[in-house]
Amino acid sequence: MNEDISPNYKPFTPETIVDYIRQRPEMGDVFRPTEPLVAEEIGDGNLNLVFRIWAEADKERTVIVKQALPYLRLVGGDWPLPVDRARIEAEALKVEYKLVPQHTPRVYFYDPDMYLFAMQNLNRHIIMRKGLIEGIKYPRFAEHIGLFLARTLGGTSDLALDFKTKKLEVKRFINPDLCKITEDLIFTEPYRYTERNGFHKELEPQVLALQADEKLHVEVAKMKEKFMTQAQALVHGDLHTGSIMINQTETFVIDPEFAYYGPMGFDIGAVIGNLFLNYAAHEVRTPDPAKRADFRKYLTDTVIDLWHVFVREFQPFWDQADPINMPKGYQDDYMLRVLQDSAGLGACKMMRRVIGLAGVADIRGIQDVHERAIAGSLALHIGRSLLLEREQIHTIEDLVEIATACKPTYPWGKTTLS
Amino acid sequence: MNEDISPNYKPFTPETIVDYIRQRPEMGDVFRPTEPLVAEEIGDGNLNLVFRIWAEADKERTVIVKQALPYLRLVGGDWPLPVDRARIEAEALKVEYKLVPQHTPRVYFYDPDMYLFAMQNLNRHIIMRKGLIEGIKYPRFAEHIGLFLARTLGGTSDLALDFKTKKLEVKRFINPDLCKITEDLIFTEPYRYTERNGFHKELEPQVLALQADEKLHVEVAKMKEKFMTQAQALVHGDLHTGSIMINQTETFVIDPEFAYYGPMGFDIGAVIGNLFLNYAAHEVRTPDPAKRADFRKYLTDTVIDLWHVFVREFQPFWDQADPINMPKGYQDDYMLRVLQDSAGLGACKMMRRVIGLAGVADIRGIQDVHERAIAGSLALHIGRSLLLEREQIHTIEDLVEIATACKPTYPWGKTTLS
C-alpha cells in the first residue's frame, strides 16, 4: 500500500524536527533563522507524529508540525495507511482556510517528501470534547460551526464550483484508505460480532438486539451506500468534538485527514451526533437534575441553533442559483434531504462510538461500569431512533424531539448483571 | 481547454491512416505487414474521425479507427472538447469487454499521442435506431442488453469492486467536459429558452407549458443532481439506440466516450427512454393499427424483458454480498431505486430529444410536420409522466403502464397552427 513512499521520507523526532523547521523559508514570519527552538511530540499516537514547536525566547511564536506515519499505530504495523493522507489533510485545510479562515488553522507549508505540514498552533484553545465533558458551555459554538459547515460544504459543492473545478476536486480528494476505515468502523463492524468492537459487557443485551435488528441493518446499509457514492461536497470526514479546538470566543476545526467528496450530512451529523453523545453522558456525569437539565438545554439549543445558522449561511448559494435550474421547491427538498442525512449519518456515528473500536471519552471515560452502561444505553437509543425515524424529520426541532424522547433501558430488569 | 494536447497529435486522413495502422504491431492478427489496405472516413462528423479500414484482398479483415477531434464539429471550433475522451472511451470499452465480451467491440490498442484507438469493425450489424425506425424486431435484444447492463453496472459498482479499486476507477473516469454536455443538453437547456433548442414550431404550446411547469423543474433538478453526484457505477453515459450495433443474433454497445461514475439508472433509462421514443414515433410511422399495436407490443415487451433480465443477471452480485451488510430488505430497496432512477433519468433523456439541440431520427426524421408534432407530443407526455410519477413505480410493468397510458395532445384544438 505504501510502495510509492518517498525515498527521502523519515519520521522526525523532537530533536530532528527543530533543525528541519528552522530551514523552511515559509516559517520566516514565525521564527528567526538561528534562534533556539524547542519541540515536543504531543500526538495522541495512533496515526501521526504531532510536534509542538516554539521559540525558546517567546512561547507565543509557535507552530504545530504534523507528520503522517505509514501505519495506524493503534494496531501496529498490521494496518498500513497511506502517507498521502498528509497531502489530503493539508490541501483540505487550505480549501477550508480559503472559505472560513476564522475557523481553520493556517497551513504554512506542505512537504511532499516528508508527508508533513506545519500549521498554526491553537495554543489558547482546548479540545471541545474535554470541555463538554466538564460541563463547559461554548456560547458562540453554534454560530461558528454553522458558518463553518455552510461555507465548507456549500462552497465545495456543485452549487458554488463550476463543473470542471468540482470534478477535479473530487479527483484530488479521492481518499480510499481513510474512507475504508470509516466504512468498516462506522457502518460495518458495530452491527456484527468482531473482536475489535469495544462495548462493555453490561451493554451486551442492547447491542445484541441491535445486531439482530434487520430493519436497522437496512437503514445502516443505505447510509453506508450514501457515504460511498454521494460526491456532494468536500466533507471533513471526521468532524467530532475531538476535532474541534475551542474557547469562549473562538472555534477551529482541525484534522481533516479523512476529507473526501461525500454527503454534507456526514459532517453535520458528526457534530450533532457528538453533541448527543455528550448529552447521553450527562445522564450520569451530572447527577444534579437541575444542572443536568440546564446543560442539556445548552446542548439541544446548540443543535437547533447550529442548524439554523447553517441554513442562513447556506442561503447565499441558493440566492446565486439559477431559479429555473433550481426552483424554490428543489431548494427546500435539498435542505430537507441534508437534514435527514444528518440525522441518519450522525446516528451511525453515535452507535459506533458506543459499540465499536473507537469510543468517545464522554461515555467510555465514565469510571463506574453501571453508569457507563446507562449513558451507553441512552446513546444507542438516540442513535437508533434518529436513524429509523429520520424520514419523519422535517425540522431540526423534530430531530431534537426524537432524541430527547429517548431514555436509557439499562439496567435490564431481571437480566441485568448489576 | 486543450492546453495539454500532445505535440505529435495530428488528425488522420484516409490516406495517412493506412500507413499508420500498418505499422502498429497490435494489428498483426488482422493485417499482414505489407499488404494493401483501404480506408474510408465514415464518422457522423460531430466529435470524431472514424475510419473503416480493410485489407484489399479480404474485406472481412477490417478494423475501425476512431480519433478524437479537439472540438465539437457540429458547432465548429466554438465548443472545444478534450481529446482525453478517446482515452476514456478506449478504457471504458476495455472494462466492458472484460465484463461482457459478447456485447463489446474488442479494442486492439489505444494511442495516447494521437488520441485514437483501433477496434473491431462490427460490419455485420446496423445501428439499432435505424432498424427500429423501419419496424424491425430484434428478438434477442432484451436478453443481450439486460445482461450488458447488469454486468457493466453491477461489475463496476461497490458491490463487485474492492474499496480501493472502485475509488481509483472513479478517479480514472472523471470526465468533466463530456458530463457537462449532458448536464447542459439533457438537464438544463430543454427547460428554458435557448437558441440551441431544436423543437419545431408546432410543438411550442406543449414545450412552453413544460418550461413553465415548476413542479417539473423540481424533479428535473433532482435528476440533474443525481447525475452530478451519485458515483454508483461506471455508466456508458450515452446508451441510446444509436450507440447499439445489432442484428438478429448479436448486439454490441459502442461509443462510451461519455463514460464516468454515475447512477445506474442513467444507462438503463437511456435504453428504455429510447425505446419509448421509437414507440412514440410509430404513432405516425405505422398508420396501420394492427401493425402498430404489434410493433409497440414488441417494444414494451422488450422494456419489460430487459429489466427482468437485468434483475436476474444482477442477482449474482447480491448472492455474494454479505447478508449482514446488505440484507434482503436493502437489496430490494436498492433495485427499486435503480428502477425509479431509470424512469426519471430516462424521462429526461426522452424530453431533451424532442425539445433540445440533438434530436433523434425516430421523431425528427418524420417528414410531415404535423405527424412529427404528434409523435413529439406523445414522447413529451411519456417523459413528463415517467418523471413525475416515478415514485409510484414499483415494477417494470408499472413503468410500462404509465408510458402506454399517454396520448399525444397535438393538434391543440383551436390554438393549433395547422
mmCIF file of C-alpha atoms in Angstrom, chain A residues 72-345:
data_model
loop_
_atom_site.group_PDB
_atom_site.id
_atom_site.type_symbol
_atom_site.label_atom_id
_atom_site.label_comp_id
_atom_site.label_asym_id
_atom_site.label_seq_id
_atom_site.Cartn_x
_atom_site.Cartn_y
_atom_site.Cartn_z
ATOM 1 C CA LEU A 72 -2.011 3.040 12.209
ATOM 2 C CA ARG A 73 -0.104 2.975 15.495
ATOM 3 C CA LEU A 74 -3.111 1.793 17.451
ATOM 4 C CA VAL A 75 -2.855 -1.664 15.939
ATOM 5 C CA GLY A 76 0.831 -1.585 14.993
ATOM 6 C CA GLY A 77 2.082 -2.386 11.547
ATOM 7 C CA ASP A 78 -0.951 -4.512 10.795
ATOM 8 C CA TRP A 79 -2.907 -1.597 9.394
ATOM 9 C CA PRO A 80 -0.728 0.307 6.967
ATOM 10 C CA LEU A 81 -2.033 3.696 5.957
ATOM 11 C CA PRO A 82 -1.018 5.798 3.009
ATOM 12 C CA VAL A 83 1.119 8.787 3.911
ATOM 13 C CA ASP A 84 -0.736 10.611 1.117
ATOM 14 C CA ARG A 85 -3.298 11.481 3.756
ATOM 15 C CA ALA A 86 -0.945 14.262 4.909
ATOM 16 C CA ARG A 87 -1.406 15.821 1.467
ATOM 17 C CA ILE A 88 -5.165 15.380 1.714
ATOM 18 C CA GLU A 89 -5.235 16.974 5.148
ATOM 19 C CA ALA A 90 -3.012 19.911 4.180
ATOM 20 C CA GLU A 91 -4.991 20.522 0.980
ATOM 21 C CA ALA A 92 -8.328 20.238 2.767
ATOM 22 C CA LEU A 93 -7.135 22.735 5.381
ATOM 23 C CA LYS A 94 -6.154 25.113 2.598
ATOM 24 C CA VAL A 95 -9.594 24.811 0.991
ATOM 25 C CA GLU A 96 -11.290 25.371 4.348
ATOM 26 C CA TYR A 97 -8.970 28.276 5.202
ATOM 27 C CA LYS A 98 -9.909 29.979 1.979
ATOM 28 C CA LEU A 99 -13.606 29.604 2.791
ATOM 29 C CA VAL A 100 -13.606 30.192 6.575
ATOM 30 C CA PRO A 101 -10.199 31.468 7.772
ATOM 31 C CA GLN A 102 -11.674 32.412 11.129
ATOM 32 C CA HIS A 103 -12.328 28.740 11.942
ATOM 33 C CA THR A 104 -9.420 26.973 10.212
ATOM 34 C CA PRO A 105 -5.763 26.826 11.281
ATOM 35 C CA ARG A 106 -3.418 28.393 8.776
ATOM 36 C CA VAL A 107 -1.129 25.972 6.917
ATOM 37 C CA TYR A 108 2.396 27.330 6.387
ATOM 38 C CA PHE A 109 3.613 24.635 4.008
ATOM 39 C CA TYR A 110 3.235 21.016 2.989
ATOM 40 C CA ASP A 111 6.290 18.864 2.320
ATOM 41 C CA PRO A 112 5.502 16.080 -0.151
ATOM 42 C CA ASP A 113 8.721 14.204 0.635
ATOM 43 C CA MET A 114 8.227 14.088 4.372
ATOM 44 C CA TYR A 115 4.431 13.877 4.292
ATOM 45 C CA LEU A 116 4.171 16.627 6.838
ATOM 46 C CA PHE A 117 2.814 20.107 7.120
ATOM 47 C CA ALA A 118 3.226 22.988 9.507
ATOM 48 C CA MET A 119 0.221 24.881 10.783
ATOM 49 C CA GLN A 120 -0.916 27.453 13.266
ATOM 50 C CA ASN A 121 -0.689 26.287 16.878
ATOM 51 C CA LEU A 122 -4.044 26.731 18.552
ATOM 52 C CA ASN A 123 -2.455 27.176 21.923
ATOM 53 C CA ARG A 124 -5.262 29.133 23.521
ATOM 54 C CA HIS A 125 -7.903 26.525 22.842
ATOM 55 C CA ILE A 126 -8.818 23.150 24.217
ATOM 56 C CA ILE A 127 -10.356 20.130 22.581
ATOM 57 C CA MET A 128 -14.094 20.700 22.714
ATOM 58 C CA ARG A 129 -14.878 17.184 23.880
ATOM 59 C CA LYS A 130 -12.906 17.780 27.076
ATOM 60 C CA GLY A 131 -14.763 20.992 27.749
ATOM 61 C CA LEU A 132 -18.171 19.427 27.179
ATOM 62 C CA ILE A 133 -17.313 16.539 29.474
ATOM 63 C CA GLU A 134 -16.543 19.086 32.163
ATOM 64 C CA GLY A 135 -19.851 20.792 31.503
ATOM 65 C CA ILE A 136 -18.374 23.933 29.976
ATOM 66 C CA LYS A 137 -20.712 25.828 27.649
ATOM 67 C CA TYR A 138 -19.399 27.457 24.484
ATOM 68 C CA PRO A 139 -21.990 30.098 23.671
ATOM 69 C CA ARG A 140 -20.524 31.005 20.270
ATOM 70 C CA PHE A 141 -20.036 27.451 19.036
ATOM 71 C CA ALA A 142 -23.386 27.102 17.230
ATOM 72 C CA GLU A 143 -22.763 30.298 15.291
ATOM 73 C CA HIS A 144 -19.198 29.308 14.437
ATOM 74 C CA ILE A 145 -19.807 25.718 13.426
ATOM 75 C CA GLY A 146 -22.959 26.564 11.475
ATOM 76 C CA LEU A 147 -20.938 29.027 9.449
ATOM 77 C CA PHE A 148 -18.050 26.587 9.018
ATOM 78 C CA LEU A 149 -20.408 23.871 7.777
ATOM 79 C CA ALA A 150 -22.300 26.150 5.400
ATOM 80 C CA ARG A 151 -19.192 27.678 3.866
ATOM 81 C CA THR A 152 -17.139 24.496 3.538
ATOM 82 C CA LEU A 153 -19.987 22.276 2.362
ATOM 83 C CA GLY A 154 -21.833 24.730 0.141
ATOM 84 C CA GLY A 155 -18.614 26.259 -1.120
ATOM 85 C CA THR A 156 -17.174 22.971 -2.370
ATOM 86 C CA SER A 157 -20.403 21.673 -3.914
ATOM 87 C CA ASP A 158 -21.834 21.987 -7.403
ATOM 88 C CA LEU A 159 -23.770 24.984 -6.095
ATOM 89 C CA ALA A 160 -20.596 27.068 -5.885
ATOM 90 C CA LEU A 161 -17.988 25.448 -8.121
ATOM 91 C CA ASP A 162 -18.069 25.320 -11.896
ATOM 92 C CA PHE A 163 -18.489 21.881 -13.466
ATOM 93 C CA LYS A 164 -14.803 21.327 -14.102
ATOM 94 C CA THR A 165 -13.383 22.532 -10.789
ATOM 95 C CA LYS A 166 -15.861 20.417 -8.860
ATOM 96 C CA LYS A 167 -14.969 17.249 -10.734
ATOM 97 C CA LEU A 168 -11.225 17.854 -10.487
ATOM 98 C CA GLU A 169 -11.669 18.446 -6.764
ATOM 99 C CA VAL A 170 -13.473 15.113 -6.467
ATOM 100 C CA LYS A 171 -10.432 13.546 -8.161
ATOM 101 C CA ARG A 172 -7.885 15.372 -5.980
ATOM 102 C CA PHE A 173 -9.641 14.222 -2.817
ATOM 103 C CA ILE A 174 -10.138 10.558 -3.692
ATOM 104 C CA ASN A 175 -9.095 9.089 -0.328
ATOM 105 C CA PRO A 176 -9.637 5.329 -0.460
ATOM 106 C CA ASP A 177 -7.873 4.087 2.633
ATOM 107 C CA LEU A 178 -9.273 6.580 5.079
ATOM 108 C CA CYS A 179 -12.764 6.180 3.654
ATOM 109 C CA LYS A 180 -12.341 2.445 4.146
ATOM 110 C CA ILE A 181 -11.680 2.978 7.853
ATOM 111 C CA THR A 182 -14.999 4.812 8.102
ATOM 112 C CA GLU A 183 -16.806 2.186 6.053
ATOM 113 C CA ASP A 184 -15.551 -0.544 8.374
ATOM 114 C CA LEU A 185 -15.635 1.140 11.761
ATOM 115 C CA ILE A 186 -18.834 3.145 11.398
ATOM 116 C CA PHE A 187 -21.039 1.230 9.007
ATOM 117 C CA THR A 188 -19.937 -2.403 9.230
ATOM 118 C CA GLU A 189 -18.328 -3.643 12.423
ATOM 119 C CA PRO A 190 -20.767 -2.246 15.025
ATOM 120 C CA TYR A 191 -23.555 -4.380 13.545
ATOM 121 C CA ARG A 192 -21.880 -7.776 13.789
ATOM 122 C CA TYR A 193 -19.596 -9.734 16.030
ATOM 123 C CA THR A 194 -15.973 -8.669 15.666
ATOM 124 C CA GLU A 195 -13.139 -8.834 18.171
ATOM 125 C CA ARG A 196 -12.431 -5.167 17.632
ATOM 126 C CA ASN A 197 -15.789 -3.981 18.951
ATOM 127 C CA GLY A 198 -15.231 -2.230 22.256
ATOM 128 C CA PHE A 199 -18.578 -2.175 24.070
ATOM 129 C CA HIS A 200 -18.707 -3.287 27.643
ATOM 130 C CA LYS A 201 -20.297 -6.481 28.840
ATOM 131 C CA GLU A 202 -23.097 -4.601 30.595
ATOM 132 C CA LEU A 203 -24.405 -3.297 27.284
ATOM 133 C CA GLU A 204 -24.427 -6.671 25.582
ATOM 134 C CA PRO A 205 -28.199 -7.285 25.581
ATOM 135 C CA GLN A 206 -28.899 -3.970 23.847
ATOM 136 C CA VAL A 207 -26.006 -4.393 21.407
ATOM 137 C CA LEU A 208 -27.086 -7.927 20.522
ATOM 138 C CA ALA A 209 -30.613 -6.665 19.919
ATOM 139 C CA LEU A 210 -29.293 -4.017 17.531
ATOM 140 C CA GLN A 211 -27.103 -6.584 15.796
ATOM 141 C CA ALA A 212 -30.157 -8.805 15.306
ATOM 142 C CA ASP A 213 -32.345 -5.967 14.002
ATOM 143 C CA GLU A 214 -32.603 -6.429 10.238
ATOM 144 C CA LYS A 215 -34.679 -3.283 9.852
ATOM 145 C CA LEU A 216 -31.785 -1.349 11.353
ATOM 146 C CA HIS A 217 -29.280 -3.107 9.072
ATOM 147 C CA VAL A 218 -31.304 -1.987 6.057
ATOM 148 C CA GLU A 219 -31.087 1.653 7.115
ATOM 149 C CA VAL A 220 -27.394 1.392 8.017
ATOM 150 C CA ALA A 221 -26.749 -0.075 4.568
ATOM 151 C CA LYS A 222 -28.465 2.901 2.945
ATOM 152 C CA MET A 223 -26.296 5.270 4.968
ATOM 153 C CA LYS A 224 -23.170 3.316 4.020
ATOM 154 C CA GLU A 225 -24.118 3.447 0.346
ATOM 155 C CA LYS A 226 -24.640 7.188 0.646
ATOM 156 C CA PHE A 227 -21.232 7.581 2.259
ATOM 157 C CA MET A 228 -19.637 5.525 -0.513
ATOM 158 C CA THR A 229 -21.333 7.069 -3.537
ATOM 159 C CA GLN A 230 -22.644 10.603 -2.965
ATOM 160 C CA ALA A 231 -19.997 13.128 -4.074
ATOM 161 C CA GLN A 232 -21.935 16.148 -2.839
ATOM 162 C CA ALA A 233 -19.275 18.298 -1.141
ATOM 163 C CA LEU A 234 -15.771 18.175 0.289
ATOM 164 C CA VAL A 235 -16.569 16.856 3.736
ATOM 165 C CA HIS A 236 -14.181 16.972 6.670
ATOM 166 C CA GLY A 237 -14.971 13.325 7.242
ATOM 167 C CA ASP A 238 -14.226 13.145 10.971
ATOM 168 C CA LEU A 239 -15.911 16.194 12.444
ATOM 169 C CA HIS A 240 -16.451 15.022 16.006
ATOM 170 C CA THR A 241 -15.918 17.236 19.041
ATOM 171 C CA GLY A 242 -12.358 15.892 19.336
ATOM 172 C CA SER A 243 -11.574 17.619 16.006
ATOM 173 C CA ILE A 244 -12.668 20.993 17.342
ATOM 174 C CA MET A 245 -10.363 23.376 19.238
ATOM 175 C CA ILE A 246 -12.359 25.906 21.179
ATOM 176 C CA ASN A 247 -12.566 28.565 23.847
ATOM 177 C CA GLN A 248 -15.210 31.076 24.834
ATOM 178 C CA THR A 249 -14.588 33.277 21.810
ATOM 179 C CA GLU A 250 -13.066 31.146 19.048
ATOM 180 C CA THR A 251 -13.675 27.823 17.323
ATOM 181 C CA PHE A 252 -11.273 25.994 14.995
ATOM 182 C CA VAL A 253 -11.832 22.758 13.119
ATOM 183 C CA ILE A 254 -8.707 20.598 12.781
ATOM 184 C CA ASP A 255 -7.656 17.184 11.458
ATOM 185 C CA PRO A 256 -9.425 16.799 8.077
ATOM 186 C CA GLU A 257 -7.306 13.824 7.005
ATOM 187 C CA PHE A 258 -10.491 11.872 6.248
ATOM 188 C CA ALA A 259 -11.617 14.577 3.822
ATOM 189 C CA TYR A 260 -13.192 13.406 0.563
ATOM 190 C CA TYR A 261 -16.246 14.229 -1.542
ATOM 191 C CA GLY A 262 -19.177 12.805 0.359
ATOM 192 C CA PRO A 263 -22.635 13.715 1.689
ATOM 193 C CA MET A 264 -22.937 17.022 3.561
ATOM 194 C CA GLY A 265 -24.920 15.251 6.258
ATOM 195 C CA PHE A 266 -21.855 13.289 7.232
ATOM 196 C CA ASP A 267 -20.198 16.374 8.740
ATOM 197 C CA ILE A 268 -23.337 17.974 10.122
ATOM 198 C CA GLY A 269 -24.377 14.619 11.553
ATOM 199 C CA ALA A 270 -20.958 14.173 13.149
ATOM 200 C CA VAL A 271 -21.340 17.409 15.079
ATOM 201 C CA ILE A 272 -24.942 16.718 16.105
ATOM 202 C CA GLY A 273 -24.205 13.083 16.946
ATOM 203 C CA ASN A 274 -21.292 14.029 19.165
ATOM 204 C CA LEU A 275 -23.350 16.649 20.971
ATOM 205 C CA PHE A 276 -25.913 13.929 21.691
ATOM 206 C CA LEU A 277 -23.199 11.537 22.854
ATOM 207 C CA ASN A 278 -22.265 14.190 25.373
ATOM 208 C CA TYR A 279 -25.951 14.675 26.201
ATOM 209 C CA ALA A 280 -26.178 10.958 26.926
ATOM 210 C CA ALA A 281 -23.047 11.051 29.092
ATOM 211 C CA HIS A 282 -24.501 13.761 31.319
ATOM 212 C CA GLU A 283 -27.271 11.325 32.262
ATOM 213 C CA VAL A 284 -24.745 10.087 34.823
ATOM 214 C CA ARG A 285 -21.966 12.672 34.715
ATOM 215 C CA THR A 286 -24.245 15.381 36.106
ATOM 216 C CA PRO A 287 -26.320 13.797 38.855
ATOM 217 C CA ASP A 288 -27.987 17.043 39.919
ATOM 218 C CA PRO A 289 -31.256 17.185 37.923
ATOM 219 C CA ALA A 290 -31.386 20.959 37.594
ATOM 220 C CA LYS A 291 -27.755 21.219 36.486
ATOM 221 C CA ARG A 292 -28.221 18.314 34.111
ATOM 222 C CA ALA A 293 -31.322 19.855 32.571
ATOM 223 C CA ASP A 294 -29.535 23.147 32.210
ATOM 224 C CA PHE A 295 -26.514 21.728 30.425
ATOM 225 C CA ARG A 296 -28.647 19.546 28.240
ATOM 226 C CA LYS A 297 -30.687 22.541 27.249
ATOM 227 C CA TYR A 298 -27.449 24.181 26.206
ATOM 228 C CA LEU A 299 -26.612 21.109 24.093
ATOM 229 C CA THR A 300 -30.002 20.837 22.402
ATOM 230 C CA ASP A 301 -30.192 24.609 21.862
ATOM 231 C CA THR A 302 -26.780 24.309 20.236
ATOM 232 C CA VAL A 303 -28.040 21.595 17.890
ATOM 233 C CA ILE A 304 -31.052 23.706 16.952
ATOM 234 C CA ASP A 305 -29.044 26.898 16.575
ATOM 235 C CA LEU A 306 -26.238 25.406 14.506
ATOM 236 C CA TRP A 307 -28.753 24.077 12.014
ATOM 237 C CA HIS A 308 -30.493 27.447 11.731
ATOM 238 C CA VAL A 309 -27.130 29.167 11.265
ATOM 239 C CA PHE A 310 -26.213 26.566 8.658
ATOM 240 C CA VAL A 311 -29.436 27.238 6.742
ATOM 241 C CA ARG A 312 -28.970 31.010 6.995
ATOM 242 C CA GLU A 313 -25.345 30.900 5.859
ATOM 243 C CA PHE A 314 -26.179 28.433 3.081
ATOM 244 C CA GLN A 315 -28.764 30.809 1.650
ATOM 245 C CA PRO A 316 -26.245 32.812 -0.455
ATOM 246 C CA PHE A 317 -25.599 29.674 -2.506
ATOM 247 C CA TRP A 318 -29.296 29.482 -3.302
ATOM 248 C CA ASP A 319 -29.521 33.217 -3.941
ATOM 249 C CA GLN A 320 -26.998 32.867 -6.739
ATOM 250 C CA ALA A 321 -28.569 29.683 -8.141
ATOM 251 C CA ASP A 322 -30.467 29.861 -11.401
ATOM 252 C CA PRO A 323 -34.167 29.758 -10.399
ATOM 253 C CA ILE A 324 -35.140 27.723 -13.463
ATOM 254 C CA ASN A 325 -32.441 25.163 -12.797
ATOM 255 C CA MET A 326 -33.082 25.104 -9.080
ATOM 256 C CA PRO A 327 -36.532 26.406 -8.154
ATOM 257 C CA LYS A 328 -37.569 27.012 -4.569
ATOM 258 C CA GLY A 329 -39.251 23.628 -4.317
ATOM 259 C CA TYR A 330 -35.966 21.948 -5.188
ATOM 260 C CA GLN A 331 -34.004 24.086 -2.737
ATOM 261 C CA ASP A 332 -36.369 23.148 0.097
ATOM 262 C CA ASP A 333 -36.172 19.492 -0.828
ATOM 263 C CA TYR A 334 -32.375 19.664 -0.948
ATOM 264 C CA MET A 335 -32.118 21.179 2.532
ATOM 265 C CA LEU A 336 -34.606 18.659 3.903
ATOM 266 C CA ARG A 337 -32.549 15.799 2.497
ATOM 267 C CA VAL A 338 -29.395 17.266 4.058
ATOM 268 C CA LEU A 339 -31.216 17.428 7.410
ATOM 269 C CA GLN A 340 -32.449 13.836 7.170
ATOM 270 C CA ASP A 341 -28.983 12.675 6.036
ATOM 271 C CA SER A 342 -27.502 14.465 9.043
ATOM 272 C CA ALA A 343 -29.864 12.547 11.309
ATOM 273 C CA GLY A 344 -29.130 9.180 9.730
ATOM 274 C CA LEU A 345 -25.385 9.567 9.318
#
